[in-house]
Amino acid sequence: MKLYELLEGRVQTKLDDAEITGITDDSRKVQEGCLFVCVKGGNFDGHNAAADMLQKGAAAVVTERDLGLGDRQIIVNNSREFYGELCASWFGHPEKKLKFIGVTGTNGKTTITNVIKYLLTENGHKVGLIGTIQNEIGNRILHTDNTTPMVYDLMKLYAEMAEAGCDYVVMEVSSFGLVQYRIGPTHFETAVFTNLTQDHLDYHGDMENYYRAKRMLFDKCDYAVVNTDDEYGKRLFDEISCEKSSYSCCGRGDFYADAIKLRADGTSFWLCCGEKSYQLSLLMTGMFNVANVTAAVASCLRAGLGMEDMMAALEKYTGVRGRCEIIPTGRDFTVICDYAHTPDALENILSSVKEYTEGRLLCLFGCGGNRDRTKRPKMAAAAAKYADMLIVTSDNPRDEDPEEIIREILTGLEGSDVPYEVVTDRKEAILRGMQLEQKGDVLVLAGKGHEDYQILAGGKHIHMDEREIVRECLPLLESK
């Protein structure tokens, strides 16, 4: 591709006819004839490597300031944002060939995107999915490392989705993805805001910055669906200028749930919009899933789906892996696996499960290493509000000492009379939790959800699937 084709008139250079063999912001991937984009990251500033990249064979470099490299530097205001535009151009603007529905917020993104994809698919669309658990092109499953992929990978994925015949893409849009311009020039038909609770403050610094990061999505959409049960949602709804609808489970909105009845095996409620109400019986349980389904329905109605068709499809939907997922045991107690890894998410899952627990509610949880330390005691306090017994263990310790993480968690239990045990090894902790269960009890395994690995020091991943661990523990209970 010629440089002028790639730049599409955004800037003028004396190298317009240069043949560009590739584009990258990774100095390790620079090859002869490629365009290197200088991006400043947390640990490395590409500007410091620009001259070396030219020596290595790059045709030119994109920078945010004059580096004294003459005609071989292209100066722009924001190299991260510009790189996204270059990536879109490199792959032939696949973002213009697809319709996008984006979901952002702290909790609920995965469930909402999966429900939307299911509803669209059931109604004749071929859908791409981009999210925390995996990426999907129709029925084809692809591995993912980030909730929102890096922009080059994202545009490449869009191109594959368009080539495969997808007409819609449903994606989780993370705060990281927004502030780092990973979504490039993607424009959303619909954007959903779920809620905002403490998470990622190690990166954003405070809740205001976190909110502003999420808010960026609503400058890139035609229509917004906003949870006005959430205080930040109320603020967002008042601030944004695009066409919008509210949704609620606790009051009234443009879309709201009424007469909600939670059961161990599902939920029933009336979904109301406009002057009409629709009775719905779900195979999923929990108030949060009522909210998630309501948001999904509002988004799909905008996409042209009929309410009756959606209601019929939803009654067959079984839920999302690792989201309030019941792990079969064949016993007279229950084990639930859930991704809850923030204080609010933990409180949501436990409060919902508590409503239909016949015996005791046990909660096993930990906190990730190299992540926001201030939420550790808050996780413990949130768990203690609803659980009758706690088992504090390890999550993804990464480069921190697991026992030190646990000590910080336990400070949140000061003044609480909820009994707890500490079992650092997560596999042993799951066994211990199951040994403690009695008839009618429910054990919630919080934090890992869909993950089938644990992250140790140095980024080492070891296999750890809680479904497998529960099955392996069952024979060991005979001696209890």
Tab-separated table of C-alpha atoms in Angstrom:
chain	number	residue	atom	x	y	z
A	1	MET	CA	0.000	0.000	0.000
A	2	LYS	CA	1.286	3.473	-0.872
A	3	LEU	CA	1.758	5.846	2.028
A	4	TYR	CA	-0.692	8.375	0.567
A	5	GLU	CA	-3.354	5.629	0.407
A	6	LEU	CA	-2.747	4.797	4.036
A	7	LEU	CA	-2.809	8.415	5.202
A	8	GLU	CA	-6.006	9.219	3.259
A	9	GLY	CA	-5.165	12.911	3.176
A	10	ARG	CA	-4.921	13.294	6.966
A	11	VAL	CA	-1.405	14.746	6.711
A	12	GLN	CA	0.897	15.727	3.858
A	13	THR	CA	4.383	14.233	3.475
A	14	LYS	CA	7.161	14.081	0.884
A	15	LEU	CA	7.035	10.284	1.052
A	16	ASP	CA	3.542	9.859	-0.385
A	17	ASP	CA	4.655	7.329	-3.016
A	18	ALA	CA	6.619	5.178	-0.572
A	19	GLU	CA	5.457	1.555	-0.496
A	20	ILE	CA	4.421	0.614	3.042
A	21	THR	CA	4.772	-3.068	3.900
A	22	GLY	CA	3.087	-2.953	7.311
A	23	ILE	CA	2.180	-0.773	10.288
A	24	THR	CA	2.982	-1.283	13.953
A	25	ASP	CA	3.448	0.491	17.281
A	26	ASP	CA	5.590	-2.402	18.576
A	27	SER	CA	9.324	-1.849	18.085
A	28	ARG	CA	9.865	-5.622	18.140
A	29	LYS	CA	7.750	-6.036	15.016
A	30	VAL	CA	9.404	-3.431	12.795
A	31	GLN	CA	10.409	-4.780	9.392
A	32	GLU	CA	11.791	-3.313	6.192
A	33	GLY	CA	9.394	-0.784	4.691
A	34	CYS	CA	6.896	-0.601	7.537
A	35	LEU	CA	5.452	2.493	9.199
A	36	PHE	CA	6.321	2.716	12.903
A	37	VAL	CA	3.957	4.669	15.154
A	38	CYS	CA	5.562	6.136	18.288
A	39	VAL	CA	3.229	5.587	21.240
A	40	LYS	CA	4.045	6.432	24.835
A	41	GLY	CA	3.081	3.604	27.191
A	42	GLY	CA	3.464	3.022	30.899
A	43	ASN	CA	6.932	1.496	30.621
A	44	PHE	CA	8.159	2.425	27.145
A	45	ASP	CA	7.962	5.485	24.917
A	46	GLY	CA	8.202	4.647	21.224
A	47	HIS	CA	9.559	8.145	20.518
A	48	ASN	CA	12.827	7.104	22.171
A	49	ALA	CA	13.184	4.280	19.649
A	50	ALA	CA	12.161	6.190	16.512
A	51	ALA	CA	15.679	6.725	15.124
A	52	ASP	CA	16.566	3.091	15.761
A	53	MET	CA	13.434	1.968	13.940
A	54	LEU	CA	14.490	3.923	10.861
A	55	GLN	CA	17.901	2.278	11.070
A	56	LYS	CA	16.127	-1.066	11.330
A	57	GLY	CA	14.356	-0.423	8.028
A	58	ALA	CA	11.147	1.447	8.791
A	59	ALA	CA	10.056	3.643	5.881
A	60	ALA	CA	8.896	6.404	8.238
A	61	VAL	CA	7.798	7.054	11.814
A	62	VAL	CA	4.685	8.744	13.200
A	63	THR	CA	5.445	11.009	16.150
A	64	GLU	CA	3.789	13.592	18.374
A	65	ARG	CA	6.776	15.969	18.228
A	66	ASP	CA	9.714	16.916	16.060
A	67	LEU	CA	12.444	14.329	16.610
A	68	GLY	CA	14.826	15.853	14.076
A	69	LEU	CA	14.296	13.019	11.599
A	70	GLY	CA	13.478	15.232	8.628
A	71	ASP	CA	11.090	13.997	5.947
A	72	ARG	CA	10.899	10.516	7.478
A	73	GLN	CA	8.831	11.675	10.439
A	74	ILE	CA	5.083	12.352	10.302
A	75	ILE	CA	3.992	14.611	13.150
A	76	VAL	CA	0.452	14.279	14.523
A	77	ASN	CA	-1.376	15.538	17.602
A	78	ASN	CA	-2.206	12.129	19.100
A	79	SER	CA	-0.272	9.121	17.837
A	80	ARG	CA	-2.490	6.579	19.645
A	81	GLU	CA	-5.623	7.930	18.019
A	82	PHE	CA	-3.875	8.281	14.652
A	83	TYR	CA	-2.677	4.676	14.833
A	84	GLY	CA	-6.296	3.523	15.122
A	85	GLU	CA	-7.175	5.418	11.968
A	86	LEU	CA	-4.162	3.915	10.172
A	87	CYS	CA	-5.188	0.401	11.222
A	88	ALA	CA	-8.700	0.935	9.901
A	89	SER	CA	-7.274	2.176	6.610
A	90	TRP	CA	-4.795	-0.725	6.407
A	91	PHE	CA	-7.598	-3.291	6.614
A	92	GLY	CA	-9.868	-1.455	4.157
A	93	HIS	CA	-12.160	0.141	6.749
A	94	PRO	CA	-14.021	-2.970	7.924
A	95	GLU	CA	-15.707	-0.825	10.585
A	96	LYS	CA	-17.767	0.748	7.783
A	97	LYS	CA	-19.086	-2.648	6.658
A	98	LEU	CA	-20.597	-3.648	10.028
A	99	LYS	CA	-23.097	-2.398	12.602
A	100	PHE	CA	-21.878	-2.172	16.180
A	101	ILE	CA	-23.497	-2.508	19.590
A	102	GLY	CA	-21.121	-1.681	22.453
A	103	VAL	CA	-21.558	-2.330	26.160
A	104	THR	CA	-19.532	-0.600	28.861
A	105	GLY	CA	-19.675	-0.416	32.665
A	106	THR	CA	-18.081	-2.255	35.571
A	107	ASN	CA	-20.422	-5.238	35.794
A	108	GLY	CA	-22.777	-6.991	33.391
A	109	LYS	CA	-20.945	-6.423	30.101
A	110	THR	CA	-20.319	-10.095	29.318
A	111	THR	CA	-23.859	-11.251	30.007
A	112	ILE	CA	-25.468	-8.389	28.087
A	113	THR	CA	-23.262	-8.865	25.012
A	114	ASN	CA	-23.911	-12.605	25.001
A	115	VAL	CA	-27.682	-12.123	25.331
A	116	ILE	CA	-27.671	-9.560	22.517
A	117	LYS	CA	-25.695	-11.887	20.271
A	118	TYR	CA	-28.076	-14.738	21.063
A	119	LEU	CA	-31.159	-12.646	20.281
A	120	LEU	CA	-29.744	-11.303	17.026
A	121	THR	CA	-28.633	-14.784	15.954
A	122	GLU	CA	-32.012	-16.305	16.785
A	123	ASN	CA	-33.589	-13.662	14.568
A	124	GLY	CA	-31.524	-14.350	11.469
A	125	HIS	CA	-28.404	-12.212	11.863
A	126	LYS	CA	-24.804	-13.404	11.686
A	127	VAL	CA	-23.040	-11.805	14.607
A	128	GLY	CA	-19.479	-11.224	15.744
A	129	LEU	CA	-18.783	-11.053	19.489
A	130	ILE	CA	-15.819	-9.359	21.172
A	131	GLY	CA	-15.520	-9.819	24.923
A	132	THR	CA	-13.867	-10.984	28.094
A	133	ILE	CA	-14.450	-14.721	27.731
A	134	GLN	CA	-13.719	-15.140	24.022
A	135	ASN	CA	-14.245	-13.623	20.597
A	136	GLU	CA	-16.697	-15.226	18.200
A	137	ILE	CA	-17.381	-15.021	14.477
A	138	GLY	CA	-20.793	-16.599	14.198
A	139	ASN	CA	-20.252	-20.040	15.771
A	140	ARG	CA	-16.466	-19.890	15.429
A	141	ILE	CA	-14.688	-19.274	18.741
A	142	LEU	CA	-11.417	-17.328	18.967
A	143	HIS	CA	-9.122	-16.869	21.971
A	144	THR	CA	-8.783	-13.378	23.452
A	145	ASP	CA	-6.269	-11.820	25.851
A	146	ASN	CA	-8.026	-8.494	26.405
A	147	THR	CA	-11.654	-7.458	26.833
A	148	THR	CA	-11.071	-4.900	24.072
A	149	PRO	CA	-8.266	-6.075	21.744
A	150	MET	CA	-5.405	-3.812	20.675
A	151	VAL	CA	-6.503	-1.697	17.746
A	152	TYR	CA	-4.515	-3.506	15.019
A	153	ASP	CA	-5.897	-6.855	16.190
A	154	LEU	CA	-9.373	-5.348	16.484
A	155	MET	CA	-9.424	-4.058	12.915
A	156	LYS	CA	-8.072	-7.371	11.670
A	157	LEU	CA	-10.864	-9.121	13.566
A	158	TYR	CA	-13.464	-6.756	12.085
A	159	ALA	CA	-12.150	-7.608	8.616
A	160	GLU	CA	-12.525	-11.334	9.311
A	161	MET	CA	-16.048	-10.784	10.616
A	162	ALA	CA	-17.054	-8.776	7.546
A	163	GLU	CA	-15.498	-11.389	5.242
A	164	ALA	CA	-17.431	-14.126	7.065
A	165	GLY	CA	-20.720	-12.351	6.392
A	166	CYS	CA	-21.426	-10.834	9.810
A	167	ASP	CA	-23.744	-7.844	9.767
A	168	TYR	CA	-23.567	-7.023	13.491
A	169	VAL	CA	-20.718	-6.930	15.998
A	170	VAL	CA	-21.526	-6.891	19.713
A	171	MET	CA	-18.616	-5.932	21.917
A	172	GLU	CA	-17.606	-5.249	25.469
A	173	VAL	CA	-15.889	-1.861	25.490
A	174	SER	CA	-13.472	-1.496	28.388
A	175	SER	CA	-12.285	1.730	29.968
A	176	PHE	CA	-8.737	0.772	28.926
A	177	GLY	CA	-9.905	0.315	25.343
A	178	LEU	CA	-11.505	3.755	25.322
A	179	VAL	CA	-8.724	5.857	26.850
A	180	GLN	CA	-6.072	4.014	24.810
A	181	TYR	CA	-8.046	4.557	21.571
A	182	ARG	CA	-8.134	0.810	20.912
A	183	ILE	CA	-11.511	1.004	19.179
A	184	GLY	CA	-10.114	3.288	16.457
A	185	PRO	CA	-12.808	5.031	14.377
A	186	THR	CA	-15.520	2.510	15.339
A	187	HIS	CA	-18.947	4.142	15.540
A	188	PHE	CA	-21.735	2.389	17.434
A	189	GLU	CA	-25.352	2.083	16.430
A	190	THR	CA	-26.162	1.511	20.112
A	191	ALA	CA	-24.092	1.870	23.291
A	192	VAL	CA	-25.138	0.460	26.680
A	193	PHE	CA	-24.052	1.708	30.112
A	194	THR	CA	-24.512	-0.851	32.909
A	195	ASN	CA	-23.121	0.680	36.109
A	196	LEU	CA	-19.945	2.035	37.658
A	197	THR	CA	-18.392	0.673	40.841
A	198	GLN	CA	-14.823	0.598	42.103
A	199	ASP	CA	-12.441	-1.172	39.746
A	200	HIS	CA	-9.210	-0.358	37.878
A	201	LEU	CA	-8.400	2.609	40.123
A	202	ASP	CA	-4.782	1.474	40.009
A	203	TYR	CA	-4.907	2.653	36.386
A	204	HIS	CA	-7.456	5.486	36.367
A	205	GLY	CA	-6.535	6.968	39.749
A	206	ASP	CA	-10.029	7.866	40.925
A	207	MET	CA	-13.699	7.268	40.145
A	208	GLU	CA	-14.066	10.520	38.217
A	209	ASN	CA	-11.384	9.518	35.718
A	210	TYR	CA	-12.904	6.038	35.518
A	211	TYR	CA	-16.329	7.543	34.761
A	212	ARG	CA	-14.920	9.895	32.132
A	213	ALA	CA	-13.212	6.966	30.431
A	214	LYS	CA	-16.503	5.067	30.192
A	215	ARG	CA	-18.331	8.194	29.068
A	216	MET	CA	-16.123	8.425	25.958
A	217	LEU	CA	-18.172	5.650	24.335
A	218	PHE	CA	-21.259	7.867	24.240
A	219	ASP	CA	-19.554	10.383	21.972
A	220	LYS	CA	-19.288	7.565	19.425
A	221	CYS	CA	-22.854	6.271	19.234
A	222	ASP	CA	-26.242	7.114	17.734
A	223	TYR	CA	-28.353	5.712	20.575
A	224	ALA	CA	-27.698	5.045	24.262
A	225	VAL	CA	-29.294	2.560	26.649
A	226	VAL	CA	-28.504	3.622	30.224
A	227	ASN	CA	-29.101	2.000	33.620
A	228	THR	CA	-30.653	4.778	35.676
A	229	ASP	CA	-30.745	2.642	38.827
A	230	ASP	CA	-27.031	3.478	39.005
A	231	GLU	CA	-25.980	6.929	40.242
A	232	TYR	CA	-23.356	7.292	37.526
A	233	GLY	CA	-25.968	6.105	35.035
A	234	LYS	CA	-28.302	8.909	36.111
A	235	ARG	CA	-25.484	11.395	35.639
A	236	LEU	CA	-24.592	9.984	32.242
A	237	PHE	CA	-28.222	10.034	31.095
A	238	ASP	CA	-28.409	13.759	31.913
A	239	GLU	CA	-25.074	14.589	30.280
A	240	ILE	CA	-25.230	12.849	26.913
A	241	SER	CA	-26.878	14.444	23.893
A	242	CYS	CA	-27.501	11.433	21.635
A	243	GLU	CA	-30.894	9.723	21.389
A	244	LYS	CA	-31.309	7.649	24.552
A	245	SER	CA	-33.478	5.325	26.635
A	246	SER	CA	-33.268	4.401	30.308
A	247	TYR	CA	-33.712	0.973	31.883
A	248	SER	CA	-34.442	0.011	35.476
A	249	CYS	CA	-35.180	-2.874	37.817
A	250	CYS	CA	-35.888	-0.746	40.875
A	251	GLY	CA	-38.232	1.873	39.517
A	252	ARG	CA	-39.496	3.247	36.236
A	253	GLY	CA	-37.664	3.831	33.001
A	254	ASP	CA	-38.264	3.604	29.289
A	255	PHE	CA	-37.682	-0.116	29.828
A	256	TYR	CA	-38.252	-1.599	33.292
A	257	ALA	CA	-38.868	-4.881	35.093
A	258	ASP	CA	-41.848	-5.378	37.375
A	259	ALA	CA	-43.231	-8.167	39.614
A	260	ILE	CA	-39.834	-9.878	39.786
A	261	LYS	CA	-39.754	-13.371	41.313
A	262	LEU	CA	-36.378	-15.046	41.895
A	263	ARG	CA	-36.013	-18.817	42.131
A	264	ALA	CA	-33.072	-21.183	42.422
A	265	ASP	CA	-33.717	-22.405	38.875
A	266	GLY	CA	-34.619	-19.091	37.236
A	267	THR	CA	-36.497	-15.821	37.352
A	268	SER	CA	-39.867	-14.547	36.190
A	269	PHE	CA	-40.926	-10.930	35.711
A	270	TRP	CA	-42.849	-8.523	33.513
A	271	LEU	CA	-40.730	-6.523	31.067
A	272	CYS	CA	-42.425	-3.188	30.444
A	273	CYS	CA	-41.823	-0.654	27.685
A	274	GLY	CA	-44.111	2.059	26.498
A	275	GLU	CA	-47.702	1.086	27.195
A	276	LYS	CA	-47.053	-2.666	26.917
A	277	SER	CA	-45.820	-5.373	29.300
A	278	TYR	CA	-44.451	-8.804	28.408
A	279	GLN	CA	-44.309	-11.758	30.796
A	280	LEU	CA	-40.944	-13.483	30.774
A	281	SER	CA	-39.611	-16.606	32.486
A	282	LEU	CA	-35.811	-16.958	32.415
A	283	LEU	CA	-33.587	-19.953	33.080
A	284	MET	CA	-31.142	-17.466	34.644
A	285	THR	CA	-31.488	-16.162	38.166
A	286	GLY	CA	-30.533	-12.980	40.010
A	287	MET	CA	-31.666	-9.355	39.948
A	288	PHE	CA	-28.573	-8.434	37.959
A	289	ASN	CA	-29.656	-10.787	35.189
A	290	VAL	CA	-33.077	-9.129	35.108
A	291	ALA	CA	-31.238	-5.843	34.490
A	292	ASN	CA	-28.920	-7.440	31.931
A	293	VAL	CA	-31.790	-8.938	29.927
A	294	THR	CA	-33.738	-5.662	30.038
A	295	ALA	CA	-30.729	-3.793	28.597
A	296	ALA	CA	-30.273	-6.446	25.902
A	297	VAL	CA	-33.933	-6.257	24.868
A	298	ALA	CA	-33.781	-2.448	24.624
A	299	SER	CA	-30.688	-2.720	22.395
A	300	CYS	CA	-32.196	-5.366	20.138
A	301	LEU	CA	-35.484	-3.511	19.780
A	302	ARG	CA	-33.433	-0.647	18.368
A	303	ALA	CA	-31.853	-3.152	15.949
A	304	GLY	CA	-35.315	-3.984	14.620
A	305	LEU	CA	-36.175	-7.179	16.504
A	306	GLY	CA	-39.770	-7.747	17.590
A	307	MET	CA	-40.676	-8.016	21.275
A	308	GLU	CA	-42.654	-11.243	20.916
A	309	ASP	CA	-39.805	-12.937	19.041
A	310	MET	CA	-37.331	-11.868	21.717
A	311	MET	CA	-39.510	-13.076	24.582
A	312	ALA	CA	-39.857	-16.514	22.973
A	313	ALA	CA	-36.093	-16.782	22.402
A	314	LEU	CA	-35.183	-15.642	25.931
A	315	GLU	CA	-37.232	-18.387	27.585
A	316	LYS	CA	-34.826	-20.926	26.027
A	317	TYR	CA	-31.598	-19.116	26.905
A	318	THR	CA	-29.485	-20.890	29.543
A	319	GLY	CA	-27.010	-18.170	30.460
A	320	VAL	CA	-23.292	-17.394	30.190
A	321	ARG	CA	-20.332	-19.480	31.336
A	322	GLY	CA	-18.969	-18.258	34.658
A	323	ARG	CA	-21.864	-15.904	35.368
A	324	CYS	CA	-23.949	-17.327	38.231
A	325	GLU	CA	-23.194	-20.736	36.693
A	326	ILE	CA	-24.404	-23.756	38.679
A	327	ILE	CA	-21.755	-26.508	38.650
A	328	PRO	CA	-23.514	-29.895	38.789
A	329	THR	CA	-22.668	-32.002	41.853
A	330	GLY	CA	-25.539	-34.468	42.183
A	331	ARG	CA	-25.625	-33.667	45.910
A	332	ASP	CA	-28.093	-31.966	48.205
A	333	PHE	CA	-26.063	-28.749	48.182
A	334	THR	CA	-25.231	-26.270	45.402
A	335	VAL	CA	-21.970	-24.878	43.998
A	336	ILE	CA	-22.116	-21.692	41.915
A	337	CYS	CA	-19.241	-20.232	39.896
A	338	ASP	CA	-19.271	-16.476	39.239
A	339	TYR	CA	-16.800	-13.913	37.906
A	340	ALA	CA	-17.600	-11.366	40.649
A	341	HIS	CA	-14.275	-9.654	41.367
A	342	THR	CA	-15.366	-6.222	42.562
A	343	PRO	CA	-17.122	-5.346	45.831
A	344	ASP	CA	-20.324	-4.387	44.023
A	345	ALA	CA	-20.372	-7.505	41.838
A	346	LEU	CA	-19.772	-9.707	44.883
A	347	GLU	CA	-22.564	-8.007	46.789
A	348	ASN	CA	-24.899	-8.413	43.790
A	349	ILE	CA	-24.329	-12.134	43.351
A	350	LEU	CA	-24.526	-12.918	47.073
A	351	SER	CA	-27.646	-10.831	47.694
A	352	SER	CA	-29.394	-12.559	44.783
A	353	VAL	CA	-28.368	-16.078	45.788
A	354	LYS	CA	-29.261	-15.383	49.428
A	355	GLU	CA	-32.907	-14.888	48.469
A	356	TYR	CA	-33.373	-18.518	47.437
A	357	THR	CA	-30.788	-20.282	49.633
A	358	GLU	CA	-32.548	-22.761	51.923
A	359	GLY	CA	-29.551	-23.411	54.177
A	360	ARG	CA	-26.361	-21.412	54.658
A	361	LEU	CA	-24.642	-19.248	52.058
A	362	LEU	CA	-20.890	-19.839	51.864
A	363	CYS	CA	-18.599	-17.589	49.831
A	364	LEU	CA	-15.086	-18.385	48.622
A	365	PHE	CA	-13.122	-15.459	47.204
A	366	GLY	CA	-9.747	-13.753	46.889
A	367	CYS	CA	-8.293	-10.681	45.169
A	368	GLY	CA	-5.935	-10.312	42.236
A	369	GLY	CA	-2.334	-9.252	42.663
A	370	ASN	CA	-0.897	-6.175	40.926
A	371	ARG	CA	-4.371	-4.664	40.940
A	372	ASP	CA	-6.245	-2.038	42.965
A	373	ARG	CA	-5.299	-2.798	46.594
A	374	THR	CA	-7.925	-0.486	48.073
A	375	LYS	CA	-10.769	-2.793	47.063
A	376	ARG	CA	-9.383	-5.802	48.996
A	377	PRO	CA	-10.929	-4.990	52.403
A	378	LYS	CA	-14.061	-3.793	50.585
A	379	MET	CA	-14.420	-7.226	48.997
A	380	ALA	CA	-14.365	-8.812	52.444
A	381	ALA	CA	-16.899	-6.355	53.818
A	382	ALA	CA	-19.195	-6.931	50.823
A	383	ALA	CA	-19.013	-10.716	51.253
A	384	ALA	CA	-19.682	-10.475	54.986
A	385	LYS	CA	-22.944	-8.572	54.386
A	386	TYR	CA	-24.682	-11.655	52.984
A	387	ALA	CA	-22.602	-14.797	53.500
A	388	ASP	CA	-22.941	-17.018	56.566
A	389	MET	CA	-19.400	-18.351	56.158
A	390	LEU	CA	-16.346	-17.082	54.258
A	391	ILE	CA	-13.357	-18.894	52.830
A	392	VAL	CA	-10.607	-16.445	51.907
A	393	THR	CA	-8.151	-17.753	49.346
A	394	SER	CA	-5.959	-16.796	46.410
A	395	ASP	CA	-7.188	-15.452	43.063
A	396	ASN	CA	-4.581	-14.430	40.464
A	397	PRO	CA	-1.687	-13.429	42.754
A	398	ARG	CA	0.621	-12.449	39.890
A	399	ASP	CA	3.786	-10.906	41.361
A	400	GLU	CA	2.461	-10.415	44.885
A	401	ASP	CA	2.662	-12.726	47.883
A	402	PRO	CA	-0.766	-14.458	48.110
A	403	GLU	CA	-0.674	-14.440	51.884
A	404	GLU	CA	-0.009	-10.704	51.985
A	405	ILE	CA	-2.999	-10.135	49.705
A	406	ILE	CA	-5.126	-12.211	52.084
A	407	ARG	CA	-3.903	-10.201	55.075
A	408	GLU	CA	-5.091	-7.020	53.349
A	409	ILE	CA	-8.448	-8.642	52.561
A	410	LEU	CA	-8.968	-9.645	56.195
A	411	THR	CA	-8.746	-6.050	57.419
A	412	GLY	CA	-12.210	-5.639	55.919
A	413	LEU	CA	-13.605	-8.166	58.412
A	414	GLU	CA	-12.647	-6.177	61.494
A	415	GLY	CA	-15.759	-5.801	63.629
A	416	SER	CA	-17.612	-8.527	61.731
A	417	ASP	CA	-18.810	-11.690	63.462
A	418	VAL	CA	-19.097	-13.728	60.237
A	419	PRO	CA	-16.960	-16.864	60.633
A	420	TYR	CA	-14.164	-17.372	58.116
A	421	GLU	CA	-11.309	-19.676	57.251
A	422	VAL	CA	-8.153	-18.917	55.288
A	423	VAL	CA	-7.004	-21.542	52.788
A	424	THR	CA	-4.369	-20.005	50.517
A	425	ASP	CA	-4.291	-22.737	47.883
A	426	ARG	CA	-7.455	-22.228	45.812
A	427	LYS	CA	-7.928	-25.921	44.970
A	428	GLU	CA	-7.672	-26.834	48.638
A	429	ALA	CA	-10.031	-23.976	49.466
A	430	ILE	CA	-12.689	-25.316	47.093
A	431	LEU	CA	-12.403	-28.762	48.655
A	432	ARG	CA	-12.711	-27.228	52.110
A	433	GLY	CA	-15.789	-25.245	51.072
A	434	MET	CA	-17.478	-28.368	49.735
A	435	GLN	CA	-16.591	-30.283	52.912
A	436	LEU	CA	-18.303	-27.577	54.961
A	437	GLU	CA	-21.509	-27.681	52.907
A	438	GLN	CA	-24.606	-29.271	54.368
A	439	LYS	CA	-28.038	-29.999	52.931
A	440	GLY	CA	-29.564	-26.885	51.381
A	441	ASP	CA	-26.318	-24.882	51.506
A	442	VAL	CA	-24.966	-22.877	48.559
A	443	LEU	CA	-21.246	-22.297	47.979
A	444	VAL	CA	-20.387	-19.367	45.692
A	445	LEU	CA	-16.926	-19.535	44.098
A	446	ALA	CA	-16.288	-15.869	43.296
A	447	GLY	CA	-13.679	-14.227	41.136
A	448	LYS	CA	-12.625	-16.710	38.465
A	449	GLY	CA	-15.854	-17.296	36.547
A	450	HIS	CA	-15.058	-18.301	32.973
A	451	GLU	CA	-11.293	-18.333	33.559
A	452	ASP	CA	-9.649	-21.755	33.356
A	453	TYR	CA	-6.241	-20.577	34.583
A	454	GLN	CA	-4.493	-18.885	37.465
A	455	ILE	CA	-1.832	-16.194	36.937
A	456	LEU	CA	1.305	-16.530	39.065
A	457	ALA	CA	4.556	-14.551	39.324
A	458	GLY	CA	6.122	-13.461	36.085
A	459	GLY	CA	2.849	-13.802	34.219
A	460	LYS	CA	2.975	-17.600	34.371
A	461	HIS	CA	-0.419	-19.202	33.677
A	462	ILE	CA	-1.315	-22.559	35.195
A	463	HIS	CA	-4.440	-24.526	34.328
A	464	MET	CA	-7.222	-24.115	36.880
A	465	ASP	CA	-10.835	-24.751	35.895
A	466	GLU	CA	-13.179	-24.628	38.880
A	467	ARG	CA	-15.663	-26.938	37.169
A	468	GLU	CA	-12.989	-29.617	36.956
A	469	ILE	CA	-11.886	-28.983	40.539
A	470	VAL	CA	-15.446	-29.420	41.846
A	471	ARG	CA	-15.763	-32.742	39.990
A	472	GLU	CA	-12.395	-33.893	41.363
A	473	CYS	CA	-13.443	-32.966	44.903
A	474	LEU	CA	-16.693	-34.943	44.869
A	475	PRO	CA	-15.108	-38.384	45.530
A	476	LEU	CA	-13.114	-36.875	48.371
A	477	LEU	CA	-16.278	-35.908	50.229
A	478	GLU	CA	-17.171	-39.490	51.027
A	479	SER	CA	-14.772	-39.482	53.954
A	480	LYS	CA	-16.251	-36.275	55.370
